[in-house]
Backbone as numpy.savetxt, mean C-alpha at the origin, in Angstrom:
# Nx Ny Nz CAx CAy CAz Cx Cy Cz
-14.24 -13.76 -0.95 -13.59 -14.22 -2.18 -13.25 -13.02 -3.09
-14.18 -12.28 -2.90 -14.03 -10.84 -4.05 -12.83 -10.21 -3.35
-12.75 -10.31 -2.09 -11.65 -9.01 -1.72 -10.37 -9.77 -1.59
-9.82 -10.99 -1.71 -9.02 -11.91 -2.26 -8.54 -11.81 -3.59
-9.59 -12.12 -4.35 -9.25 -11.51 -5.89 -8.65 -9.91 -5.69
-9.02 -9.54 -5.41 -8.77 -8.38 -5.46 -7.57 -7.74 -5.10
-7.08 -8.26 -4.10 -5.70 -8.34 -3.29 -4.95 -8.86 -4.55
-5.16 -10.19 -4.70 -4.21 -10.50 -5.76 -3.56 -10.36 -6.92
-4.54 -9.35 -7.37 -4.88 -8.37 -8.74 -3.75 -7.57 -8.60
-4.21 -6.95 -7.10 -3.23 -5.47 -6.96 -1.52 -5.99 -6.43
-1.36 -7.19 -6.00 0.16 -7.52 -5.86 0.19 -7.77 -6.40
-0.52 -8.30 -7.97 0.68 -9.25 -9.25 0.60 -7.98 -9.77
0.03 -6.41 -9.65 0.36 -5.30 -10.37 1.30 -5.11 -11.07
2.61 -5.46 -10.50 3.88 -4.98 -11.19 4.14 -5.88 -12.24
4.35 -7.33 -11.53 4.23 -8.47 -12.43 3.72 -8.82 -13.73
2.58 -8.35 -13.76 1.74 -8.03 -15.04 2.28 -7.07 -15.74
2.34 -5.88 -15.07 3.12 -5.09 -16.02 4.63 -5.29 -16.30
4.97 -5.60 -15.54 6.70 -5.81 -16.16 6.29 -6.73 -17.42
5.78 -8.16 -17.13 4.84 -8.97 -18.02 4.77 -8.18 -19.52
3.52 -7.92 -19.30 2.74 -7.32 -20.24 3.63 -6.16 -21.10
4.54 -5.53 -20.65 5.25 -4.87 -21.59 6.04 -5.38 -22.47
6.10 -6.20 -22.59 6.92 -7.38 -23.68 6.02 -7.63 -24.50
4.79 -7.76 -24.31 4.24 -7.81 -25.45 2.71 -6.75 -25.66
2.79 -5.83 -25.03 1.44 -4.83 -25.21 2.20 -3.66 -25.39
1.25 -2.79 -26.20 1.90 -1.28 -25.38 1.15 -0.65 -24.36
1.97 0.25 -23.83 1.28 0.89 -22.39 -0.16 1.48 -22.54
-0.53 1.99 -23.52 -2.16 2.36 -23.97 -2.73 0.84 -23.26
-2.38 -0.56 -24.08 -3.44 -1.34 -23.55 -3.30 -1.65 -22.05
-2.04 -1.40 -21.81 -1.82 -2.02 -20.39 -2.70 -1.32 -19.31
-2.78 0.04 -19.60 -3.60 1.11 -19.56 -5.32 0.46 -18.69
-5.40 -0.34 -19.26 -6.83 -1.17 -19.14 -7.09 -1.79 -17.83
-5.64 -2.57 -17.37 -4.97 -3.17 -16.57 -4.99 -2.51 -15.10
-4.29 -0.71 -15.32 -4.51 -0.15 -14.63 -5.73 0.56 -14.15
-6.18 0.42 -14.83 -7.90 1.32 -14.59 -8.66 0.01 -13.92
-8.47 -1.17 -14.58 -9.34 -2.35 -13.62 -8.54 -2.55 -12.35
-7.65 -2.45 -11.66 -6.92 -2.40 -10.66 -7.53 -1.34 -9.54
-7.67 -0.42 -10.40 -7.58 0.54 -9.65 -9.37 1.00 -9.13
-10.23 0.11 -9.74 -11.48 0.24 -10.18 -12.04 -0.59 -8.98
-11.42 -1.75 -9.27 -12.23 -3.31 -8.38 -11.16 -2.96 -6.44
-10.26 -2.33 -6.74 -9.61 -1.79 -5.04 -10.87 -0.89 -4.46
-11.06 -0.04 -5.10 -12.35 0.79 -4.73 -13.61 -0.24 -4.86
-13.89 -0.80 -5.52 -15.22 -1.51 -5.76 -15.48 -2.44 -4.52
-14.30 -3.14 -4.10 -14.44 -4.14 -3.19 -14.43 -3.41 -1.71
-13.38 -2.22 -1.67 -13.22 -1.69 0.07 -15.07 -1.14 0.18
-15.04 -0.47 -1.01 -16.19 0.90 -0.94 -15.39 1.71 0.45
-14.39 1.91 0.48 -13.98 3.12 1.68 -13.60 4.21 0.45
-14.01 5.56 0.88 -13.95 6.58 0.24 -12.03 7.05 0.08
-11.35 6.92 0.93 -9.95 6.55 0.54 -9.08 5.69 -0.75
-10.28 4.83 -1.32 -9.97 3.96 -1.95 -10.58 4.48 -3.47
-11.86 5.44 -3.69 -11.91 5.82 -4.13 -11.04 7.09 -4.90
-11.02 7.55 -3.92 -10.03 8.83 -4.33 -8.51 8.11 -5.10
-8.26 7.26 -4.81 -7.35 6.56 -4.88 -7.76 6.09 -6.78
-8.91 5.16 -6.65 -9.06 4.74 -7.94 -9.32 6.05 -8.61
-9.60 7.29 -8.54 -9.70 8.48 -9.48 -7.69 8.75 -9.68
-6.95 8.95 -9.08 -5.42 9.18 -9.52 -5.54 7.72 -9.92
-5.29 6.45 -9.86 -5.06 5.16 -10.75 -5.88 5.62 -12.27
-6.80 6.27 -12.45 -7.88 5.89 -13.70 -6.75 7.38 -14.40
-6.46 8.40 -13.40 -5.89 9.64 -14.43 -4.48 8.99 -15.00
-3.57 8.17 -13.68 -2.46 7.18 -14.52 -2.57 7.10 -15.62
-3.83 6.26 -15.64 -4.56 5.03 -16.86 -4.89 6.11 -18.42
-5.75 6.98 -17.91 -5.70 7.86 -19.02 -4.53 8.62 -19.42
-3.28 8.49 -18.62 -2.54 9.55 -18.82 -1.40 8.50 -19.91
-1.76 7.20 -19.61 -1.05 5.90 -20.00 -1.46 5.80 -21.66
-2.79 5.86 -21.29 -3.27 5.80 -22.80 -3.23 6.57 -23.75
-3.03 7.86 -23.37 -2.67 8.79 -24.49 -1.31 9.37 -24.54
-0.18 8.94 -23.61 0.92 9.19 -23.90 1.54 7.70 -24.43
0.90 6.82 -24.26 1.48 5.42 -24.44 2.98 5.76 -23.96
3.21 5.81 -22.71 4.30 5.71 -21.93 4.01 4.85 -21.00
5.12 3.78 -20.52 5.22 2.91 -19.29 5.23 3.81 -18.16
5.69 5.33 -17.52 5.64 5.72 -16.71 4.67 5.79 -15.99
3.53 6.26 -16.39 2.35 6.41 -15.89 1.56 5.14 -15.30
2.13 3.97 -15.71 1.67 3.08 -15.49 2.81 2.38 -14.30
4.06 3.16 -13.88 4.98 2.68 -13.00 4.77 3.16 -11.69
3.72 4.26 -11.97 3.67 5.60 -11.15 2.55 4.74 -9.93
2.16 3.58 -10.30 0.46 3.58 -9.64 1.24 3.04 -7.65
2.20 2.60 -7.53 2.65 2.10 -6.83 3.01 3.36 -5.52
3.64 4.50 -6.14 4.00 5.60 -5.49 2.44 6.22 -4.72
1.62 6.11 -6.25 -0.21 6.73 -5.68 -0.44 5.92 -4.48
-0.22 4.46 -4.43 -0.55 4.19 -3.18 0.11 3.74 -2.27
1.59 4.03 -1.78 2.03 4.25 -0.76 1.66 5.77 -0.15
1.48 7.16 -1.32 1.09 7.81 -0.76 -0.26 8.20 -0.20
-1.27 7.30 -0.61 -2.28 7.03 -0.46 -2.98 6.60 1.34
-1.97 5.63 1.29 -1.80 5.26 2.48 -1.16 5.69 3.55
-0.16 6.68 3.22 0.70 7.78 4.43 -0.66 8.93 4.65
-1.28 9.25 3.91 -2.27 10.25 3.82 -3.12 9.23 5.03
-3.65 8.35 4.86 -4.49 7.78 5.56 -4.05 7.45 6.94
-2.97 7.31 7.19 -2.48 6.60 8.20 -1.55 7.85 8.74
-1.79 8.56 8.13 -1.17 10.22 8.99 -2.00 10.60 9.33
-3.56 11.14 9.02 -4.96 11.76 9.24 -5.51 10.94 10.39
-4.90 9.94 10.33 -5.59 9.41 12.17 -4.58 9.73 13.15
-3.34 10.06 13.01 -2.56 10.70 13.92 -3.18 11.80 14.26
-3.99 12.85 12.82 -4.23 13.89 13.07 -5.49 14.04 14.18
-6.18 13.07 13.81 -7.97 12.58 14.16 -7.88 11.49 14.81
-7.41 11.02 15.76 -7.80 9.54 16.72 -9.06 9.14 16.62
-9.22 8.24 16.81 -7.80 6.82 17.15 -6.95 7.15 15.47
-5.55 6.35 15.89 -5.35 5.96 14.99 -5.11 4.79 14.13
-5.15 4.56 13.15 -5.54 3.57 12.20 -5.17 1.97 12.84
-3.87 2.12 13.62 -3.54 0.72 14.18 -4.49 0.69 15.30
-4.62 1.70 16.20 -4.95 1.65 17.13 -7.16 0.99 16.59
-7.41 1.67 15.68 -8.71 0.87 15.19 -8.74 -0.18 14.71
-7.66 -0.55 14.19 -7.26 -2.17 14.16 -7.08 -3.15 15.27
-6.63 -2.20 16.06 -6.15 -3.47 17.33 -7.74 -3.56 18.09
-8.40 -2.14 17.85 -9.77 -2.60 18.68 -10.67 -3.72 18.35
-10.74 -4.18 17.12 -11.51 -5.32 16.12 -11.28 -6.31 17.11
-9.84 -6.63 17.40 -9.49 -7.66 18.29 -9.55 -7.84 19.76
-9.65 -6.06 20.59 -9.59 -6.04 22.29 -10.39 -4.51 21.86
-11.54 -4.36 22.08 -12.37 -3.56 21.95 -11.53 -2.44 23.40
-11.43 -3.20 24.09 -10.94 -2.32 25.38 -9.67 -2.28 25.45
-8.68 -1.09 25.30 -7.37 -1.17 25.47 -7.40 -0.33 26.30
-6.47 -0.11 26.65 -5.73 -0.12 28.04 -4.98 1.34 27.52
-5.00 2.46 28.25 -4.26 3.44 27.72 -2.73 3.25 27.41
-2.06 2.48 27.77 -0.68 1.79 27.20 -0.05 1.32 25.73
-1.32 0.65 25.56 -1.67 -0.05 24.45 -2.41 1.01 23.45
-2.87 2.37 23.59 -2.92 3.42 22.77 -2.39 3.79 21.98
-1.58 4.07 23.42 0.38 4.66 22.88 0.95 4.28 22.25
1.00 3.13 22.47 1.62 2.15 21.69 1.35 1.89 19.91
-0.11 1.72 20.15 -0.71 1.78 18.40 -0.36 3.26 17.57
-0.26 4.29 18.86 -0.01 5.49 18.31 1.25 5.66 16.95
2.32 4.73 18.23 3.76 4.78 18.17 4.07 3.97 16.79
2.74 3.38 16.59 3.44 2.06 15.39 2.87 2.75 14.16
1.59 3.13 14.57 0.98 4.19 13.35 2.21 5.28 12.51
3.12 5.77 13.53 4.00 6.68 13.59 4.97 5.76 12.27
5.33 4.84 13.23 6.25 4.13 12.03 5.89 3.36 10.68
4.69 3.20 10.44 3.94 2.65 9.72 3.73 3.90 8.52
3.66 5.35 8.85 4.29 6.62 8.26 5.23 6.69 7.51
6.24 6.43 8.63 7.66 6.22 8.06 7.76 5.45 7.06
7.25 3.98 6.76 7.91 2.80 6.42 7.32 3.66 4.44
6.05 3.99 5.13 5.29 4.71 3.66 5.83 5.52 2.90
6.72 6.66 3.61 7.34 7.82 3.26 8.71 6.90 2.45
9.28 6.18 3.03 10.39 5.71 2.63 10.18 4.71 0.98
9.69 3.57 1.64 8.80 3.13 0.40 8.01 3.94 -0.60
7.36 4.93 -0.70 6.85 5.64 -1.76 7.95 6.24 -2.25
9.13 6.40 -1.86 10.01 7.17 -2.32 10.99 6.39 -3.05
11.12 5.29 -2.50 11.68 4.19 -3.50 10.67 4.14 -4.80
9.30 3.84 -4.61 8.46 3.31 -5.70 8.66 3.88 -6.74
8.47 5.60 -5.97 8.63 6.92 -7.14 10.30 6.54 -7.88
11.50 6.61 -6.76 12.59 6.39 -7.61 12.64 5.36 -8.61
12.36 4.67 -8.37 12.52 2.87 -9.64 11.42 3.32 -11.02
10.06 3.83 -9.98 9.78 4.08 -11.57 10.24 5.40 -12.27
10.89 6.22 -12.09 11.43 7.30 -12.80 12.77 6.91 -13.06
13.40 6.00 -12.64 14.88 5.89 -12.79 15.66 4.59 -13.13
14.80 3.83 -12.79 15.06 2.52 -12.72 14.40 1.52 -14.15
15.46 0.35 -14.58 14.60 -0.25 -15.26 13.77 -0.70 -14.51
12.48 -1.38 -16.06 11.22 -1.69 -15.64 11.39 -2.85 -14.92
12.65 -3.77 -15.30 12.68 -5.30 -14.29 13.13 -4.82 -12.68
13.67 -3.79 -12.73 14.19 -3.21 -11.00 12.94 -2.89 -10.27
11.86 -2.19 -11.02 10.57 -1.55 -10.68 9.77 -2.84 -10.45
9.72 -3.53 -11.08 9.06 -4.93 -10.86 9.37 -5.35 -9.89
10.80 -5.60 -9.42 11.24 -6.37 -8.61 11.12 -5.50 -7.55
11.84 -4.80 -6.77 11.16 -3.92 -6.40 9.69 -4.06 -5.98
9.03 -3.21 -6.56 7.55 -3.11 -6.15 6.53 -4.32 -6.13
6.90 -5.52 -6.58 6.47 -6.75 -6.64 6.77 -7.21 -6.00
8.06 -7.59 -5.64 8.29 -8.28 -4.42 8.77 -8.19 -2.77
9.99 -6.92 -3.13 10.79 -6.12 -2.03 10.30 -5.55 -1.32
9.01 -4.37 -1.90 8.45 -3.73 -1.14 7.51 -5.12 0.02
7.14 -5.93 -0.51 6.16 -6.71 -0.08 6.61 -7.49 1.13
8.08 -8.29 0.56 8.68 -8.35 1.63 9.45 -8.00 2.97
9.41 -5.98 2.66 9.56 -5.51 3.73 8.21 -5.29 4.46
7.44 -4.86 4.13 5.78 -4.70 4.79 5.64 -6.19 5.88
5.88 -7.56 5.04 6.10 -8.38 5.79 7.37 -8.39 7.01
8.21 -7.84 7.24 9.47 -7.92 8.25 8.42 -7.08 9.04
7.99 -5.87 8.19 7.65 -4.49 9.59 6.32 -4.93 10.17
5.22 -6.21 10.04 4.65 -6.66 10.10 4.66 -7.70 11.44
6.13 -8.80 10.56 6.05 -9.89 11.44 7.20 -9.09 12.83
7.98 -8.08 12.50 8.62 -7.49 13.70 8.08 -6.63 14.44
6.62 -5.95 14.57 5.56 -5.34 15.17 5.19 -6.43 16.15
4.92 -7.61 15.55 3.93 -8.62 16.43 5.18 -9.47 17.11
6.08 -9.50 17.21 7.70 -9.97 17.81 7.36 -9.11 19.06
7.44 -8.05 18.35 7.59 -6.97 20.16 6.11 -6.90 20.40
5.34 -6.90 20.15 4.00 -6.81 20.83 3.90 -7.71 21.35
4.37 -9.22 20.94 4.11 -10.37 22.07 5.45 -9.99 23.34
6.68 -9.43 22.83 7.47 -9.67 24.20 6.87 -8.32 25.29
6.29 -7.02 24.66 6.03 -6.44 25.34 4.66 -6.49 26.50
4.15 -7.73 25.78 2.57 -8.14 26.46 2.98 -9.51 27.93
4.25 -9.83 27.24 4.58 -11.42 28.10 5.64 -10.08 29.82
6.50 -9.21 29.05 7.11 -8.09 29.90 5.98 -7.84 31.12
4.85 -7.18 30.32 3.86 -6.63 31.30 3.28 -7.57 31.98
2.74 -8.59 31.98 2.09 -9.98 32.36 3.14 -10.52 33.19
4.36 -9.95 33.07 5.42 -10.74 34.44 5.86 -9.73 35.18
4.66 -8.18 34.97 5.68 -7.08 36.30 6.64 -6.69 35.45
């Protein structure tokens, strides 16, 4: 239940803030970001997540004493890059990150199926690099309703395509192998 809340916290992120800037200033919103960034770490306890809530809390302080919306647009970019860092360092260090995911489910893979997690890890890089680079553009350039929209929903709904089109080809490539 806690790591539910918690999820939900961090996708209505933008929402709230697009929200909340209509009627707060960025100092309080500020609050918003530091509990976000506080209860992501609190709930994983993975040391990734930490490091993570220390750049969200400098945002947060950096929010509160410049009372600027930027700092508070910025938290989105921290963790796409957050996550290219993470999901590049098991390229560096195997397994990698998909590939420890897919074991939860088939403890035994098949050296094929390595490669394969390798290959998606690879693009799962990509999708980060690209997306953080949007996040960063909208919030430096973009209005705050583009950044919202955007990072509230767009980004979310591509994660979902690169998601549900991973498991598209993983089932045709599993039904391929299973028929020769």
């Amino acid at each position: 239940m806690r790591i539910l809340l918690a999820s939900l916290l961090m996708l209505a992120y933008p929402v709230l803030v697009y929200v909340g800037l209509a009627r707060f200033e960025p100092r309080v919103l500020a609050l918003l970001l530091a509990l976000v960034a506080v209860v992501r770490a609190a709930v994983t306890r993975e040391r990734v997540w930490f490091v993570a809530a220390i750049g969200g809390m400098a945002l947060a302080g950096i929010a509160a004493v410049i009372n600027d919306a930027i700092a508070l647009k910025l938290y989105p970019a921290l963790i796409n890059g957050t996550l290219l860092l993470l999901f590049g360092r098991s390229l560096l260090k195997p397994p990698s990150m998909v590939e420890r995911l897919a074991r939860l489910r088939e403890p035994d893979l098949p050296p094929a199926a390595i490669a394969y997690t390798r290959r998606v890890t690879q693009v799962w890089c990509g999708f980060f690099v690209v997306n953080g680079a949007i996040a960063l553009y909208t919030a430096l350039m973009a209005s705050a309703a583009t950044w919202a929209l955007y990072n509230g929903l767009i980004a979310y709904l591509l994660m979902a395509l690169l998601f549900a089109g991973e498991w598209l080809l993983r089932r045709r490539m599993r039904s391929a192998a299973a028929h020769g």
